[in-house]
Amino acid sequence: MFAPLRERNYRLWAAADLVSVAGTWMQVLGLNWVILSATGSAATMGVVVMLQALPVLLLGSWGGALADRLPARPALIVFQAVRALLALALVIEPGQLWPIYAVALASGVIGSVEGPCLGRFGSALVPPSALGSALALGSVLSSAGRILGMSLGGVLVGLTGAASLFAINAATYVAVIVALAFMRTGSMRTLAASAPGEVGVRAGLRYLARQPIVLVILALSFVLGSLGRNYQVTMAAMVAGPLHGGSASYGLLSTVFAVGAVAGGLLLAGSGRSTLRVLLASGLMISLLQLCAGLSPNTLGFAALILPIAAGAVVFDTVISTRVQLDTREDMRGRMLANLGVVSSLSGIVGAPTIGWLCDTLGARGALVLAGVITSAAAVGGGYALARLKGRSVSVRTLTEFVPVLGRRVAERPA
């Protein structure tokens, strides 16, 4: 499970990542507090999210091509410095909305290049055999950082105001810069570079078009991401609707979801099995559980299903990222990760309003059941397509036989 931590550079990166993610979520909480205090509008928060997602959607392909050409470590130092300055800009203009919009847009532009750079840099810190465990541990750290950041931010925002959260986030970027500066470059793997005629966006798209397995994986990521990933929307709709709960119930479900996410990351890191079979089994498992969640009689029953759903979602997302990297050439890695980022952004932009509309039209239960049916069918169809591409026979039994094992291991994993 902890094999990647044997690498000194990865230990530095993991510690810095935990601190940075905590700071990021503190800033997210602070921004939400400022927006709601100033406008009382949840729709305004949606605008901020959209401003961050659109640049990744529109510029992702070019960002990936640039990431494949830039030296990752110096580029990341520059990106972290710029992000620190953006956080400080929020400190200087507390309570104003226009800096929030500007920072959100600038963050999205940076993210269109930074995301692929992060992927390439992470794969240079560990050997290919440890990449799956490294990504799984990264998911655990992200979940832990989110819990830490939201918990501390929730306390500090009432005591010191939102500006202090922005200042702390700026300081966390400095911590990342220090970690990058102290890494031993001689211990990093040198990733392959593209030939002179294969460095652009078109070359990356041509290469992707010749990778049918990766295309199927991206299609699965889009469908399950659109209809099976917007848990914050469906949890809120279930609590406010058929479960007749309040803020305490929503807080309970959010905590259970976070615990499940950590458990899923630990499970995958411990097994080291980032295979297509695990991908399909986890995708089918969370789809079937989502369908069952729509039929939950009460909050505790819903929470019991949310735990393995969160664990399976982390497994599914991590294996997708791993396969996109391991099943493609190193010199194309930045562009392939950029394509994954574009798909993720598109699924969020399409999925959130779609799930919201389904909740308004069919009710929260109907939305979960219908989305679960569609994503289950997509998982089975994706399994059939991948089996055909691999030249193997496939059946529903092949896809489902691993589900009980995965669910049992999640249940046995201590929270």
mmCIF file with all atom_site columns, N, CA and C in Angstrom, residues 356-381:
data_model
loop_
_atom_site.group_PDB
_atom_site.id
_atom_site.type_symbol
_atom_site.label_atom_id
_atom_site.label_alt_id
_atom_site.label_comp_id
_atom_site.label_asym_id
_atom_site.label_entity_id
_atom_site.label_seq_id
_atom_site.pdbx_PDB_ins_code
_atom_site.Cartn_x
_atom_site.Cartn_y
_atom_site.Cartn_z
_atom_site.occupancy
_atom_site.B_iso_or_equiv
_atom_site.pdbx_formal_charge
_atom_site.auth_seq_id
_atom_site.auth_comp_id
_atom_site.auth_asym_id
_atom_site.auth_atom_id
_atom_site.pdbx_PDB_model_num
ATOM 1  N N  . GLY A 1 356 ? -30.261 17.797 -11.593 1.00 0.00 ? 356 GLY A N  1
ATOM 2  C CA . GLY A 1 356 ? -31.182 18.722 -10.945 1.00 0.00 ? 356 GLY A CA 1
ATOM 3  C C  . GLY A 1 356 ? -32.541 18.732 -11.607 1.00 0.00 ? 356 GLY A C  1
ATOM 4  N N  . TRP A 1 357 ? -32.548 18.718 -12.945 1.00 0.00 ? 357 TRP A N  1
ATOM 5  C CA . TRP A 1 357 ? -33.821 18.696 -13.680 1.00 0.00 ? 357 TRP A CA 1
ATOM 6  C C  . TRP A 1 357 ? -34.576 17.396 -13.428 1.00 0.00 ? 357 TRP A C  1
ATOM 7  N N  . LEU A 1 358 ? -33.840 16.272 -13.398 1.00 0.00 ? 358 LEU A N  1
ATOM 8  C CA . LEU A 1 358 ? -34.490 14.993 -13.119 1.00 0.00 ? 358 LEU A CA 1
ATOM 9  C C  . LEU A 1 358 ? -35.085 14.974 -11.713 1.00 0.00 ? 358 LEU A C  1
ATOM 10 N N  . CYS A 1 359 ? -34.375 15.557 -10.751 1.00 0.00 ? 359 CYS A N  1
ATOM 11 C CA . CYS A 1 359 ? -34.902 15.624 -9.388  1.00 0.00 ? 359 CYS A CA 1
ATOM 12 C C  . CYS A 1 359 ? -36.181 16.460 -9.337  1.00 0.00 ? 359 CYS A C  1
ATOM 13 N N  . ASP A 1 360 ? -36.205 17.570 -10.073 1.00 0.00 ? 360 ASP A N  1
ATOM 14 C CA . ASP A 1 360 ? -37.397 18.417 -10.102 1.00 0.00 ? 360 ASP A CA 1
ATOM 15 C C  . ASP A 1 360 ? -38.552 17.740 -10.827 1.00 0.00 ? 360 ASP A C  1
ATOM 16 N N  . THR A 1 361 ? -38.228 16.938 -11.851 1.00 0.00 ? 361 THR A N  1
ATOM 17 C CA . THR A 1 361 ? -39.271 16.333 -12.689 1.00 0.00 ? 361 THR A CA 1
ATOM 18 C C  . THR A 1 361 ? -39.772 15.013 -12.120 1.00 0.00 ? 361 THR A C  1
ATOM 19 N N  . LEU A 1 362 ? -38.839 14.131 -11.738 1.00 0.00 ? 362 LEU A N  1
ATOM 20 C CA . LEU A 1 362 ? -39.202 12.787 -11.288 1.00 0.00 ? 362 LEU A CA 1
ATOM 21 C C  . LEU A 1 362 ? -39.135 12.623 -9.780  1.00 0.00 ? 362 LEU A C  1
ATOM 22 N N  . GLY A 1 363 ? -38.634 13.618 -9.092  1.00 0.00 ? 363 GLY A N  1
ATOM 23 C CA . GLY A 1 363 ? -38.378 13.479 -7.677  1.00 0.00 ? 363 GLY A CA 1
ATOM 24 C C  . GLY A 1 363 ? -36.988 12.900 -7.456  1.00 0.00 ? 363 GLY A C  1
ATOM 25 N N  . ALA A 1 364 ? -36.462 13.051 -6.245  1.00 0.00 ? 364 ALA A N  1
ATOM 26 C CA . ALA A 1 364 ? -35.106 12.582 -5.960  1.00 0.00 ? 364 ALA A CA 1
ATOM 27 C C  . ALA A 1 364 ? -34.979 11.075 -6.140  1.00 0.00 ? 364 ALA A C  1
ATOM 28 N N  . ARG A 1 365 ? -35.992 10.329 -5.693  1.00 0.00 ? 365 ARG A N  1
ATOM 29 C CA . ARG A 1 365 ? -35.934 8.876  -5.838  1.00 0.00 ? 365 ARG A CA 1
ATOM 30 C C  . ARG A 1 365 ? -35.947 8.473  -7.310  1.00 0.00 ? 365 ARG A C  1
ATOM 31 N N  . GLY A 1 366 ? -36.840 9.059  -8.075  1.00 0.00 ? 366 GLY A N  1
ATOM 32 C CA . GLY A 1 366 ? -36.927 8.729  -9.492  1.00 0.00 ? 366 GLY A CA 1
ATOM 33 C C  . GLY A 1 366 ? -35.658 9.067  -10.240 1.00 0.00 ? 366 GLY A C  1
ATOM 34 N N  . ALA A 1 367 ? -35.023 10.199 -9.880  1.00 0.00 ? 367 ALA A N  1
ATOM 35 C CA . ALA A 1 367 ? -33.779 10.598 -10.540 1.00 0.00 ? 367 ALA A CA 1
ATOM 36 C C  . ALA A 1 367 ? -32.660 9.600  -10.255 1.00 0.00 ? 367 ALA A C  1
ATOM 37 N N  . LEU A 1 368 ? -32.546 9.161  -8.994  1.00 0.00 ? 368 LEU A N  1
ATOM 38 C CA . LEU A 1 368 ? -31.498 8.204  -8.644  1.00 0.00 ? 368 LEU A CA 1
ATOM 39 C C  . LEU A 1 368 ? -31.718 6.858  -9.326  1.00 0.00 ? 368 LEU A C  1
ATOM 40 N N  . VAL A 1 369 ? -32.960 6.409  -9.357  1.00 0.00 ? 369 VAL A N  1
ATOM 41 C CA . VAL A 1 369 ? -33.257 5.112  -9.971  1.00 0.00 ? 369 VAL A CA 1
ATOM 42 C C  . VAL A 1 369 ? -32.988 5.154  -11.472 1.00 0.00 ? 369 VAL A C  1
ATOM 43 N N  . LEU A 1 370 ? -33.504 6.185  -12.155 1.00 0.00 ? 370 LEU A N  1
ATOM 44 C CA . LEU A 1 370 ? -33.307 6.275  -13.600 1.00 0.00 ? 370 LEU A CA 1
ATOM 45 C C  . LEU A 1 370 ? -31.833 6.408  -13.947 1.00 0.00 ? 370 LEU A C  1
ATOM 46 N N  . ALA A 1 371 ? -31.116 7.285  -13.226 1.00 0.00 ? 371 ALA A N  1
ATOM 47 C CA . ALA A 1 371 ? -29.684 7.460  -13.495 1.00 0.00 ? 371 ALA A CA 1
ATOM 48 C C  . ALA A 1 371 ? -28.928 6.167  -13.213 1.00 0.00 ? 371 ALA A C  1
ATOM 49 N N  . GLY A 1 372 ? -29.321 5.439  -12.161 1.00 0.00 ? 372 GLY A N  1
ATOM 50 C CA . GLY A 1 372 ? -28.676 4.169  -11.858 1.00 0.00 ? 372 GLY A CA 1
ATOM 51 C C  . GLY A 1 372 ? -28.879 3.129  -12.942 1.00 0.00 ? 372 GLY A C  1
ATOM 52 N N  . VAL A 1 373 ? -30.069 3.097  -13.517 1.00 0.00 ? 373 VAL A N  1
ATOM 53 C CA . VAL A 1 373 ? -30.347 2.164  -14.612 1.00 0.00 ? 373 VAL A CA 1
ATOM 54 C C  . VAL A 1 373 ? -29.473 2.496  -15.824 1.00 0.00 ? 373 VAL A C  1
ATOM 55 N N  . ILE A 1 374 ? -29.386 3.785  -16.161 1.00 0.00 ? 374 ILE A N  1
ATOM 56 C CA . ILE A 1 374 ? -28.613 4.194  -17.337 1.00 0.00 ? 374 ILE A CA 1
ATOM 57 C C  . ILE A 1 374 ? -27.133 3.909  -17.133 1.00 0.00 ? 374 ILE A C  1
ATOM 58 N N  . THR A 1 375 ? -26.596 4.252  -15.960 1.00 0.00 ? 375 THR A N  1
ATOM 59 C CA . THR A 1 375 ? -25.168 4.038  -15.737 1.00 0.00 ? 375 THR A CA 1
ATOM 60 C C  . THR A 1 375 ? -24.836 2.540  -15.620 1.00 0.00 ? 375 THR A C  1
ATOM 61 N N  . SER A 1 376 ? -25.763 1.744  -15.092 1.00 0.00 ? 376 SER A N  1
ATOM 62 C CA . SER A 1 376 ? -25.534 0.294  -15.042 1.00 0.00 ? 376 SER A CA 1
ATOM 63 C C  . SER A 1 376 ? -25.453 -0.275 -16.453 1.00 0.00 ? 376 SER A C  1
ATOM 64 N N  . ALA A 1 377 ? -26.368 0.173  -17.303 1.00 0.00 ? 377 ALA A N  1
ATOM 65 C CA . ALA A 1 377 ? -26.344 -0.277 -18.700 1.00 0.00 ? 377 ALA A CA 1
ATOM 66 C C  . ALA A 1 377 ? -25.059 0.177  -19.385 1.00 0.00 ? 377 ALA A C  1
ATOM 67 N N  . ALA A 1 378 ? -24.597 1.389  -19.068 1.00 0.00 ? 378 ALA A N  1
ATOM 68 C CA . ALA A 1 378 ? -23.356 1.890  -19.660 1.00 0.00 ? 378 ALA A CA 1
ATOM 69 C C  . ALA A 1 378 ? -22.159 1.052  -19.201 1.00 0.00 ? 378 ALA A C  1
ATOM 70 N N  . ALA A 1 379 ? -22.132 0.654  -17.914 1.00 0.00 ? 379 ALA A N  1
ATOM 71 C CA . ALA A 1 379 ? -21.030 -0.162 -17.409 1.00 0.00 ? 379 ALA A CA 1
ATOM 72 C C  . ALA A 1 379 ? -21.003 -1.526 -18.099 1.00 0.00 ? 379 ALA A C  1
ATOM 73 N N  . VAL A 1 380 ? -22.182 -2.136 -18.268 1.00 0.00 ? 380 VAL A N  1
ATOM 74 C CA . VAL A 1 380 ? -22.245 -3.432 -18.955 1.00 0.00 ? 380 VAL A CA 1
ATOM 75 C C  . VAL A 1 380 ? -21.838 -3.273 -20.419 1.00 0.00 ? 380 VAL A C  1
ATOM 76 N N  . GLY A 1 381 ? -22.345 -2.223 -21.072 1.00 0.00 ? 381 GLY A N  1
ATOM 77 C CA . GLY A 1 381 ? -21.990 -1.982 -22.467 1.00 0.00 ? 381 GLY A CA 1
ATOM 78 C C  . GLY A 1 381 ? -20.511 -1.696 -22.630 1.00 0.00 ? 381 GLY A C  1
#
